[in-house]
Short mmCIF file of N, CA and C in Angstrom, two decimals:
data_model
loop_
_atom_site.label_atom_id
_atom_site.label_comp_id
_atom_site.label_asym_id
_atom_site.label_seq_id
_atom_site.Cartn_x
_atom_site.Cartn_y
_atom_site.Cartn_z
N MET N 16 83.29 86.60 56.99
CA MET N 16 82.97 87.60 57.99
C MET N 16 84.20 87.91 58.84
N VAL N 17 84.99 86.88 59.15
CA VAL N 17 86.18 87.11 59.96
C VAL N 17 87.16 87.98 59.21
N GLU N 18 87.37 87.70 57.93
CA GLU N 18 88.31 88.50 57.13
C GLU N 18 87.85 89.95 57.04
N GLN N 19 86.55 90.15 56.87
CA GLN N 19 86.01 91.51 56.81
C GLN N 19 86.21 92.23 58.14
N ALA N 20 85.96 91.53 59.25
CA ALA N 20 86.14 92.13 60.57
C ALA N 20 87.61 92.49 60.79
N VAL N 21 88.52 91.63 60.37
CA VAL N 21 89.95 91.91 60.53
C VAL N 21 90.35 93.10 59.68
N ARG N 22 89.85 93.15 58.43
CA ARG N 22 90.17 94.30 57.57
C ARG N 22 89.66 95.60 58.16
N THR N 23 88.46 95.58 58.71
CA THR N 23 87.89 96.78 59.33
C THR N 23 88.71 97.21 60.53
N LEU N 24 89.11 96.26 61.36
CA LEU N 24 89.92 96.57 62.53
C LEU N 24 91.28 97.11 62.12
N VAL N 25 91.90 96.50 61.12
CA VAL N 25 93.21 96.94 60.66
C VAL N 25 93.13 98.33 60.07
N HIS N 26 92.07 98.60 59.32
CA HIS N 26 91.92 99.93 58.73
C HIS N 26 91.88 101.00 59.82
N GLY N 27 91.13 100.73 60.87
CA GLY N 27 91.05 101.69 61.98
C GLY N 27 92.38 101.82 62.71
N ALA N 28 93.08 100.70 62.88
CA ALA N 28 94.35 100.72 63.62
C ALA N 28 95.46 101.38 62.81
N ALA N 29 95.43 101.23 61.49
CA ALA N 29 96.51 101.74 60.65
C ALA N 29 96.28 103.18 60.21
N THR N 30 95.10 103.72 60.45
CA THR N 30 94.81 105.09 60.04
C THR N 30 95.73 106.06 60.78
N GLY N 31 96.40 106.91 60.02
CA GLY N 31 97.27 107.91 60.60
C GLY N 31 98.71 107.45 60.80
N LEU N 32 98.99 106.19 60.57
CA LEU N 32 100.36 105.69 60.70
C LEU N 32 101.14 105.99 59.43
N PRO N 33 102.45 106.11 59.53
CA PRO N 33 103.26 106.23 58.31
C PRO N 33 103.07 105.00 57.44
N ALA N 34 103.24 105.16 56.14
CA ALA N 34 102.95 104.09 55.18
C ALA N 34 103.65 102.77 55.51
N PRO N 35 104.95 102.75 55.84
CA PRO N 35 105.57 101.45 56.14
C PRO N 35 104.97 100.78 57.39
N TRP N 36 104.61 101.57 58.39
CA TRP N 36 104.03 100.99 59.59
C TRP N 36 102.62 100.46 59.32
N ALA N 37 101.86 101.21 58.54
CA ALA N 37 100.52 100.77 58.19
C ALA N 37 100.58 99.45 57.41
N GLN N 38 101.55 99.35 56.51
CA GLN N 38 101.72 98.11 55.75
C GLN N 38 102.10 96.96 56.68
N ALA N 39 102.97 97.23 57.65
CA ALA N 39 103.37 96.19 58.61
C ALA N 39 102.18 95.73 59.45
N VAL N 40 101.30 96.65 59.84
CA VAL N 40 100.11 96.29 60.60
C VAL N 40 99.19 95.42 59.76
N ARG N 41 99.00 95.80 58.48
CA ARG N 41 98.14 95.00 57.60
C ARG N 41 98.70 93.59 57.41
N GLU N 42 100.02 93.49 57.21
CA GLU N 42 100.63 92.17 57.01
C GLU N 42 100.53 91.32 58.27
N ALA N 43 100.78 91.92 59.43
CA ALA N 43 100.69 91.17 60.68
C ALA N 43 99.27 90.70 60.94
N ALA N 44 98.30 91.54 60.64
CA ALA N 44 96.90 91.14 60.83
C ALA N 44 96.52 90.04 59.86
N GLY N 45 97.03 90.11 58.65
CA GLY N 45 96.74 89.05 57.68
C GLY N 45 97.30 87.72 58.13
N ARG N 46 98.53 87.75 58.65
CA ARG N 46 99.12 86.50 59.16
C ARG N 46 98.36 85.99 60.39
N GLY N 47 97.96 86.91 61.25
CA GLY N 47 97.25 86.50 62.46
C GLY N 47 95.86 85.98 62.19
N ALA N 48 95.24 86.42 61.10
CA ALA N 48 93.87 86.00 60.79
C ALA N 48 93.82 84.66 60.06
N GLU N 49 94.97 84.21 59.56
CA GLU N 49 94.97 82.93 58.84
C GLU N 49 94.56 81.81 59.79
N GLY N 50 93.58 81.03 59.38
CA GLY N 50 93.13 79.90 60.17
C GLY N 50 92.29 80.28 61.37
N LEU N 51 91.86 81.53 61.46
CA LEU N 51 91.07 81.97 62.60
C LEU N 51 89.60 81.58 62.48
N ALA N 52 89.09 81.49 61.27
CA ALA N 52 87.67 81.21 61.07
C ALA N 52 87.28 79.83 61.60
N GLU N 53 88.11 78.82 61.37
CA GLU N 53 87.77 77.46 61.78
C GLU N 53 87.66 77.32 63.30
N PRO N 54 88.64 77.80 64.06
CA PRO N 54 88.49 77.70 65.52
C PRO N 54 87.30 78.49 66.05
N LEU N 55 87.01 79.65 65.43
CA LEU N 55 85.85 80.42 65.86
C LEU N 55 84.56 79.66 65.59
N ASP N 56 84.48 78.98 64.44
CA ASP N 56 83.30 78.16 64.14
C ASP N 56 83.13 77.06 65.17
N GLU N 57 84.25 76.44 65.58
CA GLU N 57 84.18 75.37 66.57
C GLU N 57 83.69 75.90 67.91
N VAL N 58 84.16 77.06 68.32
CA VAL N 58 83.74 77.64 69.59
C VAL N 58 82.26 77.99 69.55
N VAL N 59 81.81 78.58 68.45
CA VAL N 59 80.40 78.94 68.33
C VAL N 59 79.53 77.69 68.34
N ALA N 60 79.95 76.64 67.63
CA ALA N 60 79.17 75.40 67.61
C ALA N 60 79.11 74.78 69.00
N ALA N 61 80.23 74.78 69.72
CA ALA N 61 80.24 74.22 71.07
C ALA N 61 79.36 75.05 72.00
N ASP N 62 79.38 76.37 71.84
CA ASP N 62 78.57 77.24 72.68
C ASP N 62 77.09 77.02 72.40
N ARG N 63 76.74 76.86 71.15
CA ARG N 63 75.33 76.61 70.81
C ARG N 63 74.87 75.28 71.37
N THR N 64 75.74 74.26 71.32
CA THR N 64 75.39 72.95 71.86
C THR N 64 75.18 73.06 73.36
N ARG N 65 76.08 73.77 74.05
CA ARG N 65 75.96 73.93 75.50
C ARG N 65 74.72 74.74 75.85
N ASP N 66 74.41 75.79 75.07
CA ASP N 66 73.23 76.59 75.33
C ASP N 66 71.97 75.75 75.20
N ALA N 67 71.95 74.88 74.22
CA ALA N 67 70.78 74.02 74.03
C ALA N 67 70.63 73.08 75.22
N ALA N 68 71.74 72.55 75.72
CA ALA N 68 71.68 71.65 76.88
C ALA N 68 71.32 72.43 78.13
N ASP N 69 71.84 73.65 78.26
CA ASP N 69 71.57 74.47 79.44
C ASP N 69 70.13 74.97 79.47
N ALA N 70 69.51 75.10 78.32
CA ALA N 70 68.14 75.60 78.26
C ALA N 70 67.18 74.64 78.95
N LYS N 71 67.59 73.40 79.11
CA LYS N 71 66.74 72.42 79.80
C LYS N 71 66.72 72.68 81.30
N GLY N 72 67.69 73.48 81.80
CA GLY N 72 67.71 73.82 83.22
C GLY N 72 68.55 72.86 84.03
N GLY N 73 68.53 73.05 85.32
CA GLY N 73 69.29 72.20 86.22
C GLY N 73 70.21 73.02 87.08
N TRP N 74 70.81 72.39 88.04
CA TRP N 74 71.70 73.09 88.97
C TRP N 74 73.02 73.38 88.31
N GLY N 75 73.50 74.62 88.46
CA GLY N 75 74.82 75.00 87.99
C GLY N 75 74.90 75.32 86.52
N THR N 76 73.77 75.36 85.83
CA THR N 76 73.82 75.68 84.41
C THR N 76 73.48 77.15 84.22
N ARG N 77 73.78 77.65 83.04
CA ARG N 77 73.56 79.07 82.78
C ARG N 77 72.08 79.43 82.84
N GLY N 78 71.21 78.57 82.37
CA GLY N 78 69.79 78.89 82.36
C GLY N 78 69.05 78.27 83.53
N GLY N 79 69.76 77.62 84.44
CA GLY N 79 69.12 76.89 85.52
C GLY N 79 68.88 77.74 86.74
N ARG N 80 68.70 77.05 87.88
CA ARG N 80 68.32 77.71 89.12
C ARG N 80 69.38 78.67 89.63
N ASN N 81 70.64 78.32 89.52
CA ASN N 81 71.69 79.20 90.04
C ASN N 81 71.70 80.54 89.34
N ALA N 82 71.49 80.55 88.04
CA ALA N 82 71.50 81.81 87.30
C ALA N 82 70.33 82.69 87.73
N LYS N 83 69.17 82.09 87.89
CA LYS N 83 68.01 82.88 88.28
C LYS N 83 68.16 83.36 89.72
N LYS N 84 68.75 82.52 90.57
CA LYS N 84 68.96 82.89 91.95
C LYS N 84 69.92 84.07 92.05
N ALA N 85 70.93 84.10 91.18
CA ALA N 85 71.91 85.18 91.20
C ALA N 85 71.39 86.44 90.51
N GLY N 86 70.18 86.38 89.97
CA GLY N 86 69.61 87.56 89.34
C GLY N 86 70.07 87.73 87.91
N GLU N 87 70.59 86.68 87.31
CA GLU N 87 71.09 86.79 85.95
C GLU N 87 69.97 86.59 84.94
N GLY N 88 68.89 85.92 85.30
CA GLY N 88 67.77 85.75 84.40
C GLY N 88 68.10 84.92 83.17
N GLY N 89 68.94 83.91 83.32
CA GLY N 89 69.24 83.02 82.20
C GLY N 89 70.46 83.43 81.42
N SER N 90 71.08 84.55 81.72
CA SER N 90 72.29 84.94 81.01
C SER N 90 73.48 84.27 81.68
N ALA N 91 74.65 84.58 81.20
CA ALA N 91 75.85 83.92 81.69
C ALA N 91 76.05 84.21 83.18
N VAL N 92 76.41 83.18 83.92
CA VAL N 92 76.69 83.32 85.35
C VAL N 92 78.03 84.00 85.51
N ARG N 93 78.10 85.02 86.32
CA ARG N 93 79.36 85.73 86.54
C ARG N 93 80.10 85.05 87.67
N THR N 94 81.33 84.65 87.36
CA THR N 94 82.11 83.90 88.34
C THR N 94 83.29 84.69 88.85
N GLY N 95 83.49 85.92 88.39
CA GLY N 95 84.67 86.67 88.76
C GLY N 95 85.83 86.40 87.82
N ARG N 96 85.65 85.44 86.93
CA ARG N 96 86.68 85.12 85.95
C ARG N 96 86.16 85.36 84.54
N GLY N 97 85.32 86.34 84.38
CA GLY N 97 84.68 86.56 83.08
C GLY N 97 83.34 85.86 83.10
N THR N 98 82.67 85.82 81.99
CA THR N 98 81.39 85.12 81.93
C THR N 98 81.63 83.70 81.52
N ALA N 99 80.68 82.85 81.83
CA ALA N 99 80.81 81.44 81.47
C ALA N 99 80.93 81.34 79.96
N GLY N 100 81.94 80.64 79.49
CA GLY N 100 82.15 80.49 78.07
C GLY N 100 83.05 81.54 77.47
N SER N 101 83.57 82.48 78.26
CA SER N 101 84.43 83.49 77.67
C SER N 101 85.80 82.90 77.40
N ALA N 102 86.42 83.36 76.36
CA ALA N 102 87.72 82.84 75.97
C ALA N 102 88.85 83.56 76.70
N ALA N 103 88.54 84.64 77.40
CA ALA N 103 89.59 85.42 78.04
C ALA N 103 90.23 84.68 79.20
N GLY N 104 89.48 83.88 79.93
CA GLY N 104 90.02 83.14 81.04
C GLY N 104 90.18 84.00 82.27
N PRO N 105 90.68 83.40 83.34
CA PRO N 105 90.81 84.16 84.58
C PRO N 105 91.94 85.17 84.52
N SER N 106 91.82 86.20 85.33
CA SER N 106 92.88 87.19 85.43
C SER N 106 93.87 86.67 86.47
N VAL N 107 95.04 86.26 86.02
CA VAL N 107 96.02 85.66 86.91
C VAL N 107 97.04 86.72 87.32
N ARG N 108 97.22 86.87 88.62
CA ARG N 108 98.20 87.81 89.14
C ARG N 108 99.42 87.04 89.60
N PRO N 109 100.60 87.64 89.47
CA PRO N 109 101.81 86.98 89.97
C PRO N 109 101.76 86.86 91.49
N LYS N 110 102.56 85.93 92.02
CA LYS N 110 102.56 85.68 93.46
C LYS N 110 103.05 86.88 94.25
N TRP N 111 103.91 87.71 93.68
CA TRP N 111 104.44 88.86 94.40
C TRP N 111 103.47 90.01 94.47
N TRP N 112 102.36 89.90 93.78
CA TRP N 112 101.40 91.00 93.68
C TRP N 112 100.88 91.41 95.06
N ALA N 113 100.52 90.46 95.90
CA ALA N 113 99.97 90.77 97.22
C ALA N 113 101.01 91.46 98.09
N VAL N 114 102.26 91.02 98.00
CA VAL N 114 103.33 91.64 98.78
C VAL N 114 103.55 93.08 98.32
N ALA N 115 103.56 93.30 97.02
CA ALA N 115 103.76 94.65 96.49
C ALA N 115 102.60 95.56 96.88
N ALA N 116 101.38 95.04 96.83
CA ALA N 116 100.21 95.84 97.21
C ALA N 116 100.26 96.18 98.70
N ALA N 117 100.67 95.24 99.52
CA ALA N 117 100.78 95.51 100.96
C ALA N 117 101.88 96.55 101.22
N GLY N 118 102.99 96.43 100.51
CA GLY N 118 104.06 97.41 100.65
C GLY N 118 103.62 98.80 100.26
N GLN N 119 102.85 98.90 99.18
CA GLN N 119 102.33 100.21 98.78
C GLN N 119 101.37 100.76 99.82
N GLY N 120 100.58 99.89 100.43
CA GLY N 120 99.67 100.34 101.49
C GLY N 120 100.43 100.89 102.68
N VAL N 121 101.52 100.22 103.06
CA VAL N 121 102.34 100.69 104.18
C VAL N 121 102.98 102.03 103.83
N LEU N 122 103.50 102.15 102.62
CA LEU N 122 104.12 103.41 102.22
C LEU N 122 103.11 104.55 102.15
N PHE N 123 101.90 104.24 101.72
CA PHE N 123 100.85 105.27 101.71
C PHE N 123 100.52 105.71 103.13
N ALA N 124 100.42 104.74 104.04
CA ALA N 124 100.15 105.07 105.44
C ALA N 124 101.27 105.93 106.02
N LEU N 125 102.53 105.62 105.67
CA LEU N 125 103.65 106.44 106.12
C LEU N 125 103.54 107.86 105.55
N HIS N 126 103.16 107.96 104.32
CA HIS N 126 103.01 109.26 103.66
C HIS N 126 101.97 110.11 104.40
N VAL N 127 100.82 109.52 104.67
CA VAL N 127 99.74 110.25 105.36
C VAL N 127 100.18 110.59 106.79
N ALA N 128 100.78 109.62 107.49
CA ALA N 128 101.22 109.87 108.86
C ALA N 128 102.29 110.97 108.88
N GLY N 129 103.23 110.95 107.94
CA GLY N 129 104.24 111.99 107.87
C GLY N 129 103.64 113.35 107.60
N LEU N 130 102.63 113.40 106.74
CA LEU N 130 101.96 114.66 106.44
C LEU N 130 101.27 115.22 107.68
N LEU N 131 100.52 114.36 108.38
CA LEU N 131 99.84 114.82 109.59
C LEU N 131 100.83 115.23 110.67
N TRP N 132 101.89 114.46 110.80
CA TRP N 132 102.91 114.76 111.80
C TRP N 132 103.60 116.10 111.50
N LEU N 133 103.92 116.30 110.22
CA LEU N 133 104.55 117.55 109.82
C LEU N 133 103.63 118.75 110.05
N LEU N 134 102.36 118.59 109.71
CA LEU N 134 101.40 119.68 109.96
C LEU N 134 101.29 119.97 111.45
N GLY N 135 101.27 118.90 112.26
CA GLY N 135 101.21 119.10 113.71
C GLY N 135 102.46 119.77 114.24
N ALA N 136 103.62 119.46 113.67
CA ALA N 136 104.87 120.08 114.12
C ALA N 136 104.92 121.54 113.71
N VAL N 137 104.42 121.85 112.53
CA VAL N 137 104.44 123.24 112.06
C VAL N 137 103.48 124.10 112.87
N VAL N 138 102.31 123.58 113.18
CA VAL N 138 101.30 124.32 113.92
C VAL N 138 101.69 124.42 115.40
N GLY N 139 102.44 123.46 115.89
CA GLY N 139 102.87 123.49 117.28
C GLY N 139 102.13 122.53 118.16
N VAL N 140 101.26 121.70 117.59
CA VAL N 140 100.51 120.72 118.37
C VAL N 140 101.42 119.58 118.81
N VAL N 141 102.30 119.16 117.94
CA VAL N 141 103.22 118.07 118.21
C VAL N 141 104.61 118.66 118.40
N GLY N 142 105.27 118.26 119.49
CA GLY N 142 106.60 118.77 119.73
C GLY N 142 107.63 118.01 118.92
N GLY N 143 108.82 118.50 118.89
CA GLY N 143 109.89 117.81 118.19
C GLY N 143 110.37 118.60 116.99
N GLN N 144 111.30 118.00 116.31
CA GLN N 144 111.90 118.66 115.16
C GLN N 144 111.06 118.42 113.92
N TRP N 145 111.02 119.37 113.01
CA TRP N 145 110.18 119.29 111.81
C TRP N 145 110.76 118.38 110.74
N TRP N 146 112.07 118.15 110.74
CA TRP N 146 112.69 117.41 109.65
C TRP N 146 112.40 115.91 109.71
N ILE N 147 112.10 115.36 110.88
CA ILE N 147 111.81 113.93 110.99
C ILE N 147 110.50 113.58 110.27
N PRO N 148 109.40 114.28 110.54
CA PRO N 148 108.19 113.97 109.78
C PRO N 148 108.34 114.30 108.29
N ALA N 149 109.19 115.29 107.97
CA ALA N 149 109.42 115.60 106.55
C ALA N 149 110.11 114.44 105.85
N VAL N 150 111.02 113.76 106.54
CA VAL N 150 111.69 112.59 105.96
C VAL N 150 110.70 111.44 105.79
N VAL N 151 109.83 111.22 106.79
CA VAL N 151 108.81 110.16 106.71
C VAL N 151 107.87 110.46 105.55
N LEU N 152 107.43 111.72 105.43
CA LEU N 152 106.54 112.12 104.34
C LEU N 152 107.20 111.90 102.98
N THR N 153 108.45 112.31 102.85
CA THR N 153 109.16 112.15 101.58
C THR N 153 109.40 110.69 101.26
N GLY N 154 109.78 109.90 102.26
CA GLY N 154 110.01 108.47 102.02
C GLY N 154 108.75 107.75 101.57
N GLY N 155 107.64 108.05 102.22
CA GLY N 155 106.38 107.44 101.80
C GLY N 155 105.95 107.88 100.43
N GLY N 156 106.17 109.15 100.13
CA GLY N 156 105.78 109.68 98.82
C GLY N 156 106.63 109.15 97.68
N LEU N 157 107.92 109.02 97.92
CA LEU N 157 108.80 108.51 96.86
C LEU N 157 108.75 107.00 96.72
N GLY N 158 108.55 106.31 97.82
CA GLY N 158 108.55 104.85 97.78
C GLY N 158 107.26 104.26 97.26
N GLY N 159 106.14 104.95 97.44
CA GLY N 159 104.83 104.42 97.04
C GLY N 159 104.72 104.10 95.56
N PRO N 160 105.00 105.06 94.70
CA PRO N 160 104.87 104.77 93.27
C PRO N 160 105.88 103.75 92.81
#
């Protein structure tokens, strides 16, 4: 079944590619699929064993009180890191991510403030020179992305 699934996926992925690229995709998929069936069997067997144990209920299990309390009705408990038993694992962000997001927020605020300031200067509500808010607007707009 794994080999058939890989062949089906490769066929869809290689459709429309030039012949050498399609062949490279098929070869890479063949190498990647080698030995895949055994680990998948182990994961399925472990999941079935855990499901059988969880079906008895208890605190913190998929079929227990916490799942029903969360409105899951016995399905996988959502933890924010995928579902229980998923192979994908948590989504890990680099440490600089928060700093970059905060910087983008500041630049966006500068962009909006510069736009409002420039509109106020053009209309005559805000006194001063028009080029200063234009620089703030441009700096926020160019720095954000």
